[in-house]
Amino acid sequence: MRVAIASDHAGFEQKQQLVDFLASELKVDTVDCGPDTDGRVDYPDYAVKVANMVATGAADRGVLVCGTGIGMALAADKVAGVRAASITTPEFADLFRRHNDGNVVCLSGRFVDLDVNKDIIKVFLTSEFEGGRHAERVVKIMKLD
Ligand code: RB5
């Protein structure tokens, strides 16, 4: 599995640690879409990098980190084919996969501990979409693209 990850300045510190976690501990092919420093940047510029990779199939899943996770989700969801949401618990990560077939998880670097975000990512990468009645609903969402 290939995972694209990016942040803004508010999520930078956690993003650096999560790149390491993905590559070294989870051993997934990890593409760091930046930024490379903690200087101030605009989160939509980084959300779109990851969203485009997922939408085109260049990555299977995406991870975005900003202060709350909310701005990243708003921006990433504008890209056709992306289903992004701000996720703050492993339980929601599980439902996001099982019911919504989420493909981009957006994390809070300011309000959620690194260990919780690691658990969220682990669940996000392992929980499977249930299909069935949920698939019909996801198709309705994707028709709105
Ligand atoms: C940056 O200050 C902050 O607005 C951003 O990281 C994010 O939380 C937006 O949703």
PDB file of C-alpha atoms and ligand atoms in Angstrom:
ATOM      1  CA  MET A   1       0.000   0.000   0.000  1.00  0.00           C
ATOM      2  CA  ARG A   2       1.215   3.503  -0.832  1.00  0.00           C
ATOM      3  CA  VAL A   3       0.303   6.372   1.512  1.00  0.00           C
ATOM      4  CA  ALA A   4       0.721  10.077   0.721  1.00  0.00           C
ATOM      5  CA  ILE A   5       1.064  12.429   3.686  1.00  0.00           C
ATOM      6  CA  ALA A   6       1.320  16.203   4.120  1.00  0.00           C
ATOM      7  CA  SER A   7       0.675  18.905   6.697  1.00  0.00           C
ATOM      8  CA  ASP A   8       0.706  22.630   7.255  1.00  0.00           C
ATOM      9  CA  HIS A   9       2.893  24.357   9.891  1.00  0.00           C
ATOM     10  CA  ALA A  10       0.452  23.420  12.688  1.00  0.00           C
ATOM     11  CA  GLY A  11       0.701  19.755  11.815  1.00  0.00           C
ATOM     12  CA  PHE A  12       4.348  19.725  10.777  1.00  0.00           C
ATOM     13  CA  GLU A  13       5.868  18.303  13.952  1.00  0.00           C
ATOM     14  CA  GLN A  14       3.438  15.375  14.090  1.00  0.00           C
ATOM     15  CA  LYS A  15       3.705  14.864  10.324  1.00  0.00           C
ATOM     16  CA  GLN A  16       7.447  14.319  10.629  1.00  0.00           C
ATOM     17  CA  GLN A  17       6.873  11.677  13.301  1.00  0.00           C
ATOM     18  CA  LEU A  18       4.029  10.073  11.362  1.00  0.00           C
ATOM     19  CA  VAL A  19       6.153   9.761   8.213  1.00  0.00           C
ATOM     20  CA  ASP A  20       8.609   7.783  10.308  1.00  0.00           C
ATOM     21  CA  PHE A  21       5.841   5.721  11.890  1.00  0.00           C
ATOM     22  CA  LEU A  22       4.327   4.835   8.500  1.00  0.00           C
ATOM     23  CA  ALA A  23       7.618   3.915   6.879  1.00  0.00           C
ATOM     24  CA  SER A  24       9.494   2.307   9.768  1.00  0.00           C
ATOM     25  CA  GLU A  25       6.792   0.770  11.950  1.00  0.00           C
ATOM     26  CA  LEU A  26       3.891   0.081   9.588  1.00  0.00           C
ATOM     27  CA  LYS A  27       6.291  -0.505   6.691  1.00  0.00           C
ATOM     28  CA  VAL A  28       4.094   1.084   4.058  1.00  0.00           C
ATOM     29  CA  ASP A  29       5.377   2.872   0.981  1.00  0.00           C
ATOM     30  CA  THR A  30       5.222   6.498   2.202  1.00  0.00           C
ATOM     31  CA  VAL A  31       5.290   9.646   0.072  1.00  0.00           C
ATOM     32  CA  ASP A  32       5.979  12.837   2.040  1.00  0.00           C
ATOM     33  CA  CYS A  33       4.317  15.683   0.117  1.00  0.00           C
ATOM     34  CA  GLY A  34       5.731  18.311   2.486  1.00  0.00           C
ATOM     35  CA  PRO A  35       6.289  20.824   3.774  1.00  0.00           C
ATOM     36  CA  ASP A  36       9.971  20.351   4.613  1.00  0.00           C
ATOM     37  CA  THR A  37      10.114  22.990   7.346  1.00  0.00           C
ATOM     38  CA  ASP A  38       7.746  24.336  10.004  1.00  0.00           C
ATOM     39  CA  GLY A  39       7.386  27.731   8.295  1.00  0.00           C
ATOM     40  CA  ARG A  40       3.875  29.081   7.859  1.00  0.00           C
ATOM     41  CA  VAL A  41       2.033  27.670   4.822  1.00  0.00           C
ATOM     42  CA  ASP A  42      -1.575  27.507   3.611  1.00  0.00           C
ATOM     43  CA  TYR A  43      -3.148  24.090   4.276  1.00  0.00           C
ATOM     44  CA  PRO A  44      -5.153  23.917   0.982  1.00  0.00           C
ATOM     45  CA  ASP A  45      -1.853  23.914  -0.962  1.00  0.00           C
ATOM     46  CA  TYR A  46      -0.837  20.686   0.796  1.00  0.00           C
ATOM     47  CA  ALA A  47      -4.275  19.109   0.969  1.00  0.00           C
ATOM     48  CA  VAL A  48      -4.504  19.220  -2.825  1.00  0.00           C
ATOM     49  CA  LYS A  49      -1.143  17.461  -3.285  1.00  0.00           C
ATOM     50  CA  VAL A  50      -2.288  14.444  -1.293  1.00  0.00           C
ATOM     51  CA  ALA A  51      -5.857  14.566  -2.621  1.00  0.00           C
ATOM     52  CA  ASN A  52      -4.620  14.525  -6.234  1.00  0.00           C
ATOM     53  CA  MET A  53      -2.353  11.566  -5.539  1.00  0.00           C
ATOM     54  CA  VAL A  54      -5.264   9.576  -4.102  1.00  0.00           C
ATOM     55  CA  ALA A  55      -7.711  10.675  -6.812  1.00  0.00           C
ATOM     56  CA  THR A  56      -5.332   9.640  -9.614  1.00  0.00           C
ATOM     57  CA  GLY A  57      -4.345   6.353  -7.976  1.00  0.00           C
ATOM     58  CA  ALA A  58      -0.752   7.489  -7.399  1.00  0.00           C
ATOM     59  CA  ALA A  59      -1.455   6.720  -3.718  1.00  0.00           C
ATOM     60  CA  ASP A  60      -3.964   4.312  -2.168  1.00  0.00           C
ATOM     61  CA  ARG A  61      -4.633   6.428   0.912  1.00  0.00           C
ATOM     62  CA  GLY A  62      -3.840   9.900   2.192  1.00  0.00           C
ATOM     63  CA  VAL A  63      -3.013  11.396   5.579  1.00  0.00           C
ATOM     64  CA  LEU A  64      -3.225  15.152   6.231  1.00  0.00           C
ATOM     65  CA  VAL A  65      -2.317  16.958   9.437  1.00  0.00           C
ATOM     66  CA  CYS A  66      -3.212  20.560  10.317  1.00  0.00           C
ATOM     67  CA  GLY A  67      -4.171  22.283  13.566  1.00  0.00           C
ATOM     68  CA  THR A  68      -7.625  20.708  13.773  1.00  0.00           C
ATOM     69  CA  GLY A  69      -7.831  18.448  10.716  1.00  0.00           C
ATOM     70  CA  ILE A  70     -10.897  20.400   9.629  1.00  0.00           C
ATOM     71  CA  GLY A  71      -9.384  22.742   7.040  1.00  0.00           C
ATOM     72  CA  MET A  72      -7.492  19.898   5.401  1.00  0.00           C
ATOM     73  CA  ALA A  73     -10.713  17.876   5.123  1.00  0.00           C
ATOM     74  CA  LEU A  74     -12.657  20.785   3.640  1.00  0.00           C
ATOM     75  CA  ALA A  75      -9.973  21.301   0.989  1.00  0.00           C
ATOM     76  CA  ALA A  76      -9.292  17.638   0.160  1.00  0.00           C
ATOM     77  CA  ASP A  77     -13.007  16.867  -0.245  1.00  0.00           C
ATOM     78  CA  LYS A  78     -13.169  19.340  -3.156  1.00  0.00           C
ATOM     79  CA  VAL A  79     -11.106  16.935  -5.278  1.00  0.00           C
ATOM     80  CA  ALA A  80     -13.277  14.457  -7.197  1.00  0.00           C
ATOM     81  CA  GLY A  81     -12.811  10.896  -5.993  1.00  0.00           C
ATOM     82  CA  VAL A  82     -11.637  11.900  -2.532  1.00  0.00           C
ATOM     83  CA  ARG A  83     -13.538  11.053   0.626  1.00  0.00           C
ATOM     84  CA  ALA A  84     -11.789  12.975   3.398  1.00  0.00           C
ATOM     85  CA  ALA A  85     -12.826  13.617   6.993  1.00  0.00           C
ATOM     86  CA  SER A  86     -11.412  15.068  10.167  1.00  0.00           C
ATOM     87  CA  ILE A  87     -10.940  12.111  12.521  1.00  0.00           C
ATOM     88  CA  THR A  88     -10.073  12.376  16.213  1.00  0.00           C
ATOM     89  CA  THR A  89     -10.611   8.849  17.576  1.00  0.00           C
ATOM     90  CA  PRO A  90      -9.706   5.328  16.408  1.00  0.00           C
ATOM     91  CA  GLU A  91     -13.409   4.406  16.657  1.00  0.00           C
ATOM     92  CA  PHE A  92     -14.330   7.070  14.118  1.00  0.00           C
ATOM     93  CA  ALA A  93     -11.423   5.959  11.916  1.00  0.00           C
ATOM     94  CA  ASP A  94     -12.904   2.458  11.897  1.00  0.00           C
ATOM     95  CA  LEU A  95     -16.393   3.704  10.954  1.00  0.00           C
ATOM     96  CA  PHE A  96     -14.925   6.100   8.388  1.00  0.00           C
ATOM     97  CA  ARG A  97     -13.460   3.066   6.624  1.00  0.00           C
ATOM     98  CA  ARG A  98     -16.260   0.546   7.204  1.00  0.00           C
ATOM     99  CA  HIS A  99     -19.189   2.835   6.346  1.00  0.00           C
ATOM    100  CA  ASN A 100     -17.779   5.708   4.267  1.00  0.00           C
ATOM    101  CA  ASP A 101     -14.877   4.029   2.424  1.00  0.00           C
ATOM    102  CA  GLY A 102     -12.788   7.036   3.463  1.00  0.00           C
ATOM    103  CA  ASN A 103      -9.543   7.427   1.566  1.00  0.00           C
ATOM    104  CA  VAL A 104      -7.987  10.524   3.156  1.00  0.00           C
ATOM    105  CA  VAL A 105      -7.798  10.870   6.931  1.00  0.00           C
ATOM    106  CA  CYS A 106      -7.307  14.374   8.333  1.00  0.00           C
ATOM    107  CA  LEU A 107      -5.685  14.660  11.744  1.00  0.00           C
ATOM    108  CA  SER A 108      -5.315  17.345  14.394  1.00  0.00           C
ATOM    109  CA  GLY A 109      -1.713  18.117  15.256  1.00  0.00           C
ATOM    110  CA  ARG A 110      -2.722  20.585  17.983  1.00  0.00           C
ATOM    111  CA  PHE A 111      -5.519  18.866  19.899  1.00  0.00           C
ATOM    112  CA  VAL A 112      -4.882  15.138  19.526  1.00  0.00           C
ATOM    113  CA  ASP A 113      -1.845  13.335  20.961  1.00  0.00           C
ATOM    114  CA  LEU A 114       0.638  11.713  18.622  1.00  0.00           C
ATOM    115  CA  ASP A 115      -0.072   8.247  20.035  1.00  0.00           C
ATOM    116  CA  VAL A 116      -3.794   8.601  19.359  1.00  0.00           C
ATOM    117  CA  ASN A 117      -3.074   9.776  15.816  1.00  0.00           C
ATOM    118  CA  LYS A 118      -0.842   6.732  15.321  1.00  0.00           C
ATOM    119  CA  ASP A 119      -3.708   4.487  16.429  1.00  0.00           C
ATOM    120  CA  ILE A 120      -6.077   6.323  14.095  1.00  0.00           C
ATOM    121  CA  ILE A 121      -3.718   5.736  11.165  1.00  0.00           C
ATOM    122  CA  LYS A 122      -3.280   2.072  12.045  1.00  0.00           C
ATOM    123  CA  VAL A 123      -7.065   1.565  12.041  1.00  0.00           C
ATOM    124  CA  PHE A 124      -7.514   3.711   8.931  1.00  0.00           C
ATOM    125  CA  LEU A 125      -5.077   1.490   7.009  1.00  0.00           C
ATOM    126  CA  THR A 126      -6.452  -1.846   8.200  1.00  0.00           C
ATOM    127  CA  SER A 127     -10.250  -1.515   8.507  1.00  0.00           C
ATOM    128  CA  GLU A 128     -12.109  -2.660   5.418  1.00  0.00           C
ATOM    129  CA  PHE A 129     -15.096  -1.044   3.708  1.00  0.00           C
ATOM    130  CA  GLU A 130     -18.224  -3.134   4.366  1.00  0.00           C
ATOM    131  CA  GLY A 131     -19.916  -2.415   1.034  1.00  0.00           C
ATOM    132  CA  GLY A 132     -23.595  -3.470   0.809  1.00  0.00           C
ATOM    133  CA  ARG A 133     -25.985  -0.710   1.820  1.00  0.00           C
ATOM    134  CA  HIS A 134     -23.006   1.533   2.579  1.00  0.00           C
ATOM    135  CA  ALA A 135     -21.778   1.209  -1.011  1.00  0.00           C
ATOM    136  CA  GLU A 136     -25.062   2.564  -2.359  1.00  0.00           C
ATOM    137  CA  ARG A 137     -24.710   5.613  -0.109  1.00  0.00           C
ATOM    138  CA  VAL A 138     -21.097   6.196  -1.083  1.00  0.00           C
ATOM    139  CA  VAL A 139     -22.100   6.025  -4.773  1.00  0.00           C
ATOM    140  CA  LYS A 140     -24.669   8.770  -4.067  1.00  0.00           C
ATOM    141  CA  ILE A 141     -21.950  10.897  -2.487  1.00  0.00           C
ATOM    142  CA  MET A 142     -19.583  10.366  -5.406  1.00  0.00           C
ATOM    143  CA  LYS A 143     -22.299  11.407  -7.857  1.00  0.00           C
ATOM    144  CA  LEU A 144     -22.123  14.850  -6.207  1.00  0.00           C
ATOM    145  CA  ASP A 145     -18.495  15.289  -7.403  1.00  0.00           C
TER     146      ASP A 145
HETATM  147  C1  RB5 B   1      -3.539  27.210  11.054  1.00  0.00           C
HETATM  148  O1  RB5 B   1      -3.414  28.206  12.010  1.00  0.00           O
HETATM  149  C2  RB5 B   1      -4.866  26.486  11.236  1.00  0.00           C
HETATM  150  O2  RB5 B   1      -5.910  27.309  10.871  1.00  0.00           O
HETATM  151  C3  RB5 B   1      -4.866  25.209  10.420  1.00  0.00           C
HETATM  152  O3  RB5 B   1      -3.807  24.420  10.802  1.00  0.00           O
HETATM  153  C4  RB5 B   1      -6.094  24.320  10.535  1.00  0.00           C
HETATM  154  O4  RB5 B   1      -6.402  24.036  11.863  1.00  0.00           O
HETATM  155  C5  RB5 B   1      -7.271  24.729   9.751  1.00  0.00           C
HETATM  156  O5  RB5 B   1      -8.310  24.059   9.734  1.00  0.00           O
END
